[in-house]
Tab-separated table of C-alpha atoms and ligand atoms in Angstrom:
chain	number	residue	atom	x	y	z
A	1	UNK	CA	83.180	78.011	142.217
A	2	UNK	CA	83.518	81.594	143.004
A	3	UNK	CA	87.248	82.760	142.713
A	4	UNK	CA	89.206	83.017	146.178
A	5	UNK	CA	90.408	86.709	146.691
A	6	UNK	CA	92.864	88.107	149.024
A	7	UNK	CA	92.753	92.044	148.825
A	8	UNK	CA	95.624	93.958	149.930
A	9	UNK	CA	94.841	97.666	150.392
A	10	UNK	CA	94.841	101.012	151.663
A	11	UNK	CA	91.363	102.161	152.047
A	12	UNK	CA	91.224	105.096	150.782
A	13	UNK	CA	87.635	105.830	149.039
A	14	UNK	CA	88.319	104.267	146.065
A	15	UNK	CA	89.684	101.039	147.876
A	16	UNK	CA	86.384	101.138	149.597
A	17	UNK	CA	84.685	101.236	146.337
A	18	UNK	CA	86.661	98.269	145.182
A	19	UNK	CA	85.933	96.318	147.995
A	20	UNK	CA	82.157	96.700	148.057
A	21	UNK	CA	82.022	95.561	144.671
A	22	UNK	CA	84.146	92.522	145.438
A	23	UNK	CA	81.768	91.670	148.212
A	24	UNK	CA	78.909	91.982	145.932
A	25	UNK	CA	80.139	89.803	143.101
A	26	UNK	CA	79.081	86.512	143.063
A	27	UNK	CA	81.902	85.187	141.052
A	28	UNK	CA	84.074	86.208	143.740
A	29	UNK	CA	85.217	85.078	147.169
A	30	UNK	CA	86.818	87.369	149.580
A	31	UNK	CA	88.873	85.460	151.967
A	32	UNK	CA	90.776	88.242	153.596
A	33	UNK	CA	91.602	91.794	153.511
A	34	UNK	CA	95.561	92.641	154.451
A	35	UNK	CA	96.387	96.267	155.086
A	36	UNK	CA	99.133	98.819	154.230
A	37	UNK	CA	99.811	102.316	154.697
A	38	UNK	CA	99.534	104.874	151.482
A	39	UNK	CA	96.384	106.921	151.246
A	40	UNK	CA	96.388	107.332	155.355
A	41	UNK	CA	98.751	105.464	157.895
A	42	UNK	CA	98.256	101.488	158.572
A	43	UNK	CA	96.249	102.409	161.660
A	44	UNK	CA	93.777	104.282	159.716
A	45	UNK	CA	93.722	101.913	156.656
A	46	UNK	CA	93.176	98.952	159.165
A	47	UNK	CA	90.472	100.659	161.201
A	48	UNK	CA	88.702	101.330	157.554
A	49	UNK	CA	88.953	97.748	156.375
A	50	UNK	CA	87.325	96.738	159.743
A	51	UNK	CA	84.698	99.529	159.106
A	52	UNK	CA	83.827	98.346	155.484
A	53	UNK	CA	83.333	94.784	156.575
A	54	UNK	CA	81.195	95.767	159.505
A	55	UNK	CA	79.164	97.841	157.266
A	56	UNK	CA	78.920	95.514	154.744
A	57	UNK	CA	77.926	92.747	157.393
A	58	UNK	CA	80.984	90.659	156.548
A	59	UNK	CA	82.430	90.101	159.972
A	60	UNK	CA	83.333	86.658	158.793
A	61	UNK	CA	86.213	88.118	156.611
A	62	UNK	CA	89.468	88.431	158.524
A	63	UNK	CA	91.711	91.622	158.292
A	64	UNK	CA	95.395	91.214	158.926
A	65	UNK	CA	97.262	94.549	159.555
A	66	UNK	CA	100.571	95.084	157.227
A	67	UNK	CA	103.443	97.169	156.737
A	68	UNK	CA	103.493	100.844	158.005
A	69	UNK	CA	106.505	101.782	155.904
A	70	UNK	CA	107.987	101.197	152.852
A	71	UNK	CA	110.834	98.268	152.689
A	72	UNK	CA	113.719	100.422	151.754
A	73	UNK	CA	112.702	103.995	152.563
A	74	UNK	CA	110.089	106.397	154.679
A	75	UNK	CA	106.444	106.869	154.248
A	76	UNK	CA	105.905	109.624	152.181
A	77	UNK	CA	102.663	110.485	154.225
A	78	UNK	CA	98.978	110.309	153.824
A	79	UNK	CA	97.052	112.318	151.316
A	80	UNK	CA	94.003	114.012	153.376
A	81	UNK	CA	93.222	116.236	150.207
A	82	UNK	CA	92.298	113.205	148.239
A	83	UNK	CA	90.859	110.582	150.553
A	84	UNK	CA	90.420	112.797	153.904
A	85	UNK	CA	92.052	112.532	157.049
A	86	UNK	CA	90.071	109.419	158.215
A	87	UNK	CA	90.961	108.021	154.583
A	88	UNK	CA	86.911	107.791	154.137
A	89	UNK	CA	86.334	111.294	152.746
A	90	UNK	CA	86.008	112.609	156.455
A	91	UNK	CA	82.711	111.124	156.950
A	92	UNK	CA	82.322	110.239	160.617
A	93	UNK	CA	82.076	106.503	161.019
A	94	UNK	CA	81.807	105.165	164.580
A	95	UNK	CA	84.875	103.068	165.500
A	96	UNK	CA	84.524	99.344	164.285
A	97	UNK	CA	84.028	96.639	167.236
A	98	UNK	CA	86.090	94.208	164.824
A	99	UNK	CA	89.506	93.845	165.148
A	100	UNK	CA	92.311	92.335	163.252
A	101	UNK	CA	93.670	88.946	163.539
A	102	UNK	CA	97.384	88.722	165.226
A	103	UNK	CA	99.394	87.728	162.268
A	104	UNK	CA	100.937	90.381	160.050
A	105	UNK	CA	99.655	90.873	156.696
A	106	UNK	CA	102.551	88.913	155.015
A	107	UNK	CA	102.318	85.863	157.082
A	108	UNK	CA	98.329	85.866	156.701
A	109	UNK	CA	98.788	86.257	153.205
A	110	UNK	CA	101.106	83.539	152.701
A	111	UNK	CA	99.222	81.224	154.973
A	112	UNK	CA	95.902	81.913	153.038
A	113	UNK	CA	97.727	81.283	149.586
A	114	UNK	CA	99.150	78.146	151.166
A	115	UNK	CA	96.060	76.846	152.276
A	116	UNK	CA	94.610	77.089	148.776
A	117	UNK	CA	97.659	76.416	146.841
A	118	UNK	CA	96.872	77.353	143.153
A	119	UNK	CA	93.395	78.883	143.725
A	120	UNK	CA	94.045	82.431	145.422
A	121	UNK	CA	94.329	85.531	143.506
A	122	UNK	CA	96.119	88.582	145.115
A	123	UNK	CA	94.489	91.839	144.363
A	124	UNK	CA	96.726	94.687	145.504
A	125	UNK	CA	95.060	98.144	145.773
A	126	UNK	CA	97.923	100.067	147.746
A	127	UNK	CA	101.662	100.166	147.863
A	128	UNK	CA	103.138	96.591	147.037
A	129	UNK	CA	105.162	96.431	150.420
A	130	UNK	CA	103.185	93.738	152.030
A	131	UNK	CA	103.490	91.303	148.714
A	132	UNK	CA	107.430	92.351	148.773
A	133	UNK	CA	107.662	91.179	152.357
A	134	UNK	CA	105.789	88.311	151.809
A	135	UNK	CA	108.205	87.515	148.589
A	136	UNK	CA	111.166	88.014	150.887
A	137	UNK	CA	109.974	85.894	153.617
A	138	UNK	CA	108.488	83.043	151.729
A	139	UNK	CA	110.092	82.609	148.404
A	140	UNK	CA	107.767	79.795	147.440
A	141	UNK	CA	104.974	82.444	147.333
A	142	UNK	CA	104.942	82.883	143.666
A	143	UNK	CA	104.384	78.918	142.991
A	144	UNK	CA	101.138	78.902	145.103
A	145	UNK	CA	99.411	81.860	143.824
A	146	UNK	CA	96.893	81.766	141.177
A	147	UNK	CA	97.533	85.276	139.958
A	148	UNK	CA	98.160	88.821	140.976
A	149	UNK	CA	96.190	91.904	140.004
A	150	UNK	CA	97.615	95.236	140.657
A	151	UNK	CA	96.033	98.612	140.547
A	152	UNK	CA	99.130	100.696	139.902
A	153	UNK	CA	102.151	101.957	137.705
A	154	UNK	CA	101.803	103.781	134.357
A	155	UNK	CA	103.440	102.357	131.380
A	156	UNK	CA	102.846	104.991	128.688
A	157	UNK	CA	101.250	107.917	130.385
A	158	UNK	CA	102.219	110.436	132.814
A	159	UNK	CA	102.140	109.822	136.759
A	160	UNK	CA	99.635	110.946	139.368
A	161	UNK	CA	101.706	111.347	142.379
A	162	UNK	CA	104.382	112.887	140.364
A	163	UNK	CA	104.910	114.104	136.902
A	164	UNK	CA	106.063	110.590	136.088
A	165	UNK	CA	104.842	108.034	139.170
A	166	UNK	CA	101.790	106.594	140.138
A	167	UNK	CA	101.005	106.840	143.651
A	168	UNK	CA	100.686	103.287	144.845
A	169	UNK	CA	104.152	102.516	143.092
A	170	UNK	CA	105.619	105.869	144.205
A	171	UNK	CA	104.952	104.868	147.679
A	172	UNK	CA	107.084	101.941	147.521
A	173	UNK	CA	109.212	101.561	144.541
A	174	UNK	CA	111.866	99.102	145.758
A	175	UNK	CA	108.809	96.691	146.798
A	176	UNK	CA	107.197	97.204	143.215
A	177	UNK	CA	110.673	96.195	141.621
A	178	UNK	CA	110.471	93.096	143.440
A	179	UNK	CA	106.916	92.166	142.805
A	180	UNK	CA	107.031	92.955	139.293
A	181	UNK	CA	110.429	90.637	138.853
A	182	UNK	CA	108.781	87.564	140.686
A	183	UNK	CA	108.001	84.732	138.852
A	184	UNK	CA	104.350	84.756	138.874
A	185	UNK	CA	101.344	85.844	136.798
A	186	UNK	CA	101.204	89.679	137.379
A	187	UNK	CA	98.778	92.146	135.533
A	188	UNK	CA	98.943	95.812	135.867
A	189	UNK	CA	95.887	97.673	135.907
A	190	UNK	CA	97.445	101.229	135.797
A	191	UNK	CA	96.703	104.701	134.888
A	192	UNK	CA	97.061	103.834	131.113
A	193	UNK	CA	93.683	102.769	131.671
A	194	UNK	CA	92.022	104.128	135.027
A	195	UNK	CA	92.319	107.585	133.452
A	196	UNK	CA	90.524	106.441	130.695
A	197	UNK	CA	87.623	105.434	133.031
A	198	UNK	CA	85.509	108.165	134.415
A	199	UNK	CA	82.558	107.665	136.789
A	200	UNK	CA	80.395	110.634	136.265
A	201	UNK	CA	78.657	112.565	138.709
A	202	UNK	CA	75.323	111.578	137.369
A	203	UNK	CA	76.542	108.051	137.795
A	204	UNK	CA	77.565	108.219	141.416
A	205	UNK	CA	74.137	110.092	142.150
A	206	UNK	CA	72.553	106.683	140.877
A	207	UNK	CA	74.767	104.518	143.080
A	208	UNK	CA	74.440	106.547	146.236
A	209	UNK	CA	70.922	107.131	146.141
A	210	UNK	CA	70.366	103.391	146.961
A	211	UNK	CA	68.597	102.437	150.221
A	212	UNK	CA	71.846	100.089	151.110
A	213	UNK	CA	74.517	99.858	153.639
A	214	UNK	CA	77.134	100.298	150.720
A	215	UNK	CA	75.509	102.995	149.056
A	216	UNK	CA	74.972	104.800	152.090
A	217	UNK	CA	78.713	104.497	152.896
A	218	UNK	CA	79.715	105.824	149.610
A	219	UNK	CA	76.903	108.662	149.947
A	220	UNK	CA	78.812	110.011	153.127
A	221	UNK	CA	82.509	109.200	151.814
A	222	UNK	CA	82.444	110.050	148.239
A	223	UNK	CA	81.727	113.814	148.165
A	224	UNK	CA	85.284	115.106	149.248
A	225	UNK	CA	86.843	112.643	146.926
A	226	UNK	CA	84.838	113.800	143.833
A	227	UNK	CA	85.598	117.276	144.833
A	228	UNK	CA	89.343	116.583	144.576
A	229	UNK	CA	88.983	115.345	140.967
A	230	UNK	CA	86.714	118.345	139.985
A	231	UNK	CA	89.252	120.778	141.535
A	232	UNK	CA	92.493	119.147	140.600
A	233	UNK	CA	91.853	117.272	137.362
A	234	UNK	CA	88.851	119.190	135.995
A	235	UNK	CA	86.705	116.211	135.409
A	236	UNK	CA	83.037	115.643	136.474
A	237	UNK	CA	83.182	112.835	138.922
A	238	UNK	CA	86.124	110.265	139.372
A	239	UNK	CA	88.366	107.987	138.026
A	240	UNK	CA	87.766	104.472	139.360
A	241	UNK	CA	91.266	103.367	140.102
A	242	UNK	CA	90.794	100.498	142.490
A	243	UNK	CA	87.500	99.550	141.219
A	244	UNK	CA	88.894	98.794	137.682
A	245	UNK	CA	90.836	95.802	138.901
A	246	UNK	CA	87.667	94.096	139.909
A	247	UNK	CA	86.305	94.792	136.403
A	248	UNK	CA	89.300	93.034	134.987
A	249	UNK	CA	88.805	90.180	137.241
A	250	UNK	CA	85.136	89.774	136.140
A	251	UNK	CA	85.412	91.034	132.431
A	252	UNK	CA	88.968	90.957	131.250
A	253	UNK	CA	87.576	90.909	127.926
A	254	UNK	CA	86.872	94.608	128.487
A	255	UNK	CA	90.580	95.405	128.494
A	256	UNK	CA	93.492	95.142	125.832
A	257	UNK	CA	97.061	93.965	127.383
A	258	UNK	CA	100.281	93.603	126.357
A	259	UNK	CA	103.000	91.568	127.642
A	260	UNK	CA	105.988	93.579	128.756
A	261	UNK	CA	108.812	93.364	131.744
A	262	UNK	CA	108.732	96.191	134.042
A	263	UNK	CA	111.533	97.827	135.842
A	264	UNK	CA	110.728	100.310	138.544
A	265	UNK	CA	112.580	103.442	138.561
A	266	UNK	CA	114.208	103.915	142.311
A	267	UNK	CA	116.554	106.859	141.883
A	268	UNK	CA	116.020	110.662	141.707
A	269	UNK	CA	112.951	112.836	140.285
A	270	UNK	CA	111.760	109.432	138.097
A	271	UNK	CA	111.323	107.510	141.325
A	272	UNK	CA	108.136	105.306	141.107
A	273	UNK	CA	108.307	105.175	137.249
A	274	UNK	CA	107.158	101.653	135.811
A	275	UNK	CA	109.395	101.419	132.531
A	276	UNK	CA	107.883	98.787	130.305
A	277	UNK	CA	110.527	97.133	127.679
A	278	UNK	CA	108.287	97.283	124.709
A	279	UNK	CA	110.284	95.566	122.204
A	280	UNK	CA	113.356	93.532	122.762
A	281	UNK	CA	113.101	89.912	123.406
A	282	UNK	CA	114.894	88.565	126.308
A	283	UNK	CA	118.202	88.049	124.531
A	284	UNK	CA	118.858	91.457	123.197
A	285	UNK	CA	116.931	93.101	125.873
A	286	UNK	CA	119.228	95.745	127.810
A	287	UNK	CA	120.664	94.269	130.859
A	288	UNK	CA	118.089	95.762	133.324
A	289	UNK	CA	115.317	94.190	131.718
A	290	UNK	CA	117.001	90.857	130.639
A	291	UNK	CA	115.354	87.643	132.217
A	292	UNK	CA	112.267	89.445	133.863
A	293	UNK	CA	109.085	88.090	133.585
A	294	UNK	CA	106.652	89.850	131.148
A	295	UNK	CA	103.889	91.466	132.969
A	296	UNK	CA	100.386	91.578	131.640
A	297	UNK	CA	99.940	95.672	131.249
A	298	UNK	CA	96.371	97.053	130.603
A	299	UNK	CA	96.854	99.583	127.659
A	300	UNK	CA	93.354	99.990	126.753
A	301	UNK	CA	89.619	99.646	128.142
A	302	UNK	CA	86.079	99.500	127.094
A	303	UNK	CA	85.440	102.507	129.783
A	304	UNK	CA	81.591	101.963	129.296
A	305	UNK	CA	81.838	98.362	129.964
A	306	UNK	CA	83.752	98.934	133.350
A	307	UNK	CA	81.281	101.826	134.353
A	308	UNK	CA	78.402	99.608	133.677
A	309	UNK	CA	79.818	96.738	135.860
A	310	UNK	CA	80.595	99.486	138.671
A	311	UNK	CA	76.938	100.515	138.901
A	312	UNK	CA	75.404	96.856	138.491
A	313	UNK	CA	77.503	95.947	141.591
A	314	UNK	CA	76.714	98.882	143.610
A	315	UNK	CA	73.269	99.592	142.477
A	316	UNK	CA	69.968	99.402	144.254
A	317	UNK	CA	69.866	95.522	143.421
A	318	UNK	CA	72.487	94.933	145.622
B	1	LIG	O1	96.866	106.032	141.993
B	1	LIG	C1	95.740	105.434	142.511
B	1	LIG	C2	95.951	104.550	143.627
B	1	LIG	O2	96.404	105.214	144.551
B	1	LIG	C3	94.656	104.085	144.210
B	1	LIG	O3	94.991	102.657	144.774
B	1	LIG	C4	94.277	104.923	145.165
B	1	LIG	O4	93.807	104.565	146.222
B	1	LIG	C5	95.348	105.217	145.739
B	1	LIG	O5	96.365	104.258	146.428
B	2	LIG	CA1	93.931	102.157	146.915
């Protein structure tokens, strides 16, 4: 039985890659996409979610529109220099014919999880606002979910949105602190591993040369994103942030994890930093971490295994 997945997302070029991988993986059954602000506004990310499903010929998968701002602050704003003004590398996609469902992302997510109690994994690829709202509105949510896998955070390495914070967590630190503090099985696939996993320009060429709708979409959407990594980070190719979560779902053995409670800084210049408590047991832990659940934090990855999986799911055979 394929594993049921709800993808909460802010597409976003790397979200698009991850979603296309999930749709291509026979072990995964994507039952809904829920959208959130982040790489672009929620209007844009919702349009992009619909566009992706239309291009992938998956109109059967519903899209629910989510939060357009963080739970306790203002939206920092889009990042057109990374993902383009349209969130998909400024490639000119026609407006989708599909439309979102009427329910909010938080309600739709809860309803989907409740309908298949214990069977649904939530994959969060953007700011954690929708998950936090769902937790606030439906306190029994954690007991109904199988697992939560998050692209976000940085335990032992610097940030990417600020010197100390990763972009998804930085976009809504209060929401992230709620999500990491809830009583469910959470895995953090953060910069500790995604900055080890570099899809080269040669690999991108091999993927985008294929004569498939997914490859053609990525061929149009990737150049601006790739240019950002080359210009700003000096790497050939891209870091596969969101796609690494799909690799974690399919091949968890490719990742090393540590079980650490996580707090998220919400103040001043360290806002958005995910702080693990590395050593103490619950009883002797500093008060801020005491009683917090342990999060599975990915600290190391077999990068080549992840990259091979990205290529095999997006390659010409799809
Ligand atoms: O830090 C990387 C994350 O921020 C990814 O999810 C990317 O899509 C952006 O949202
Ligand atoms: Ca994302």
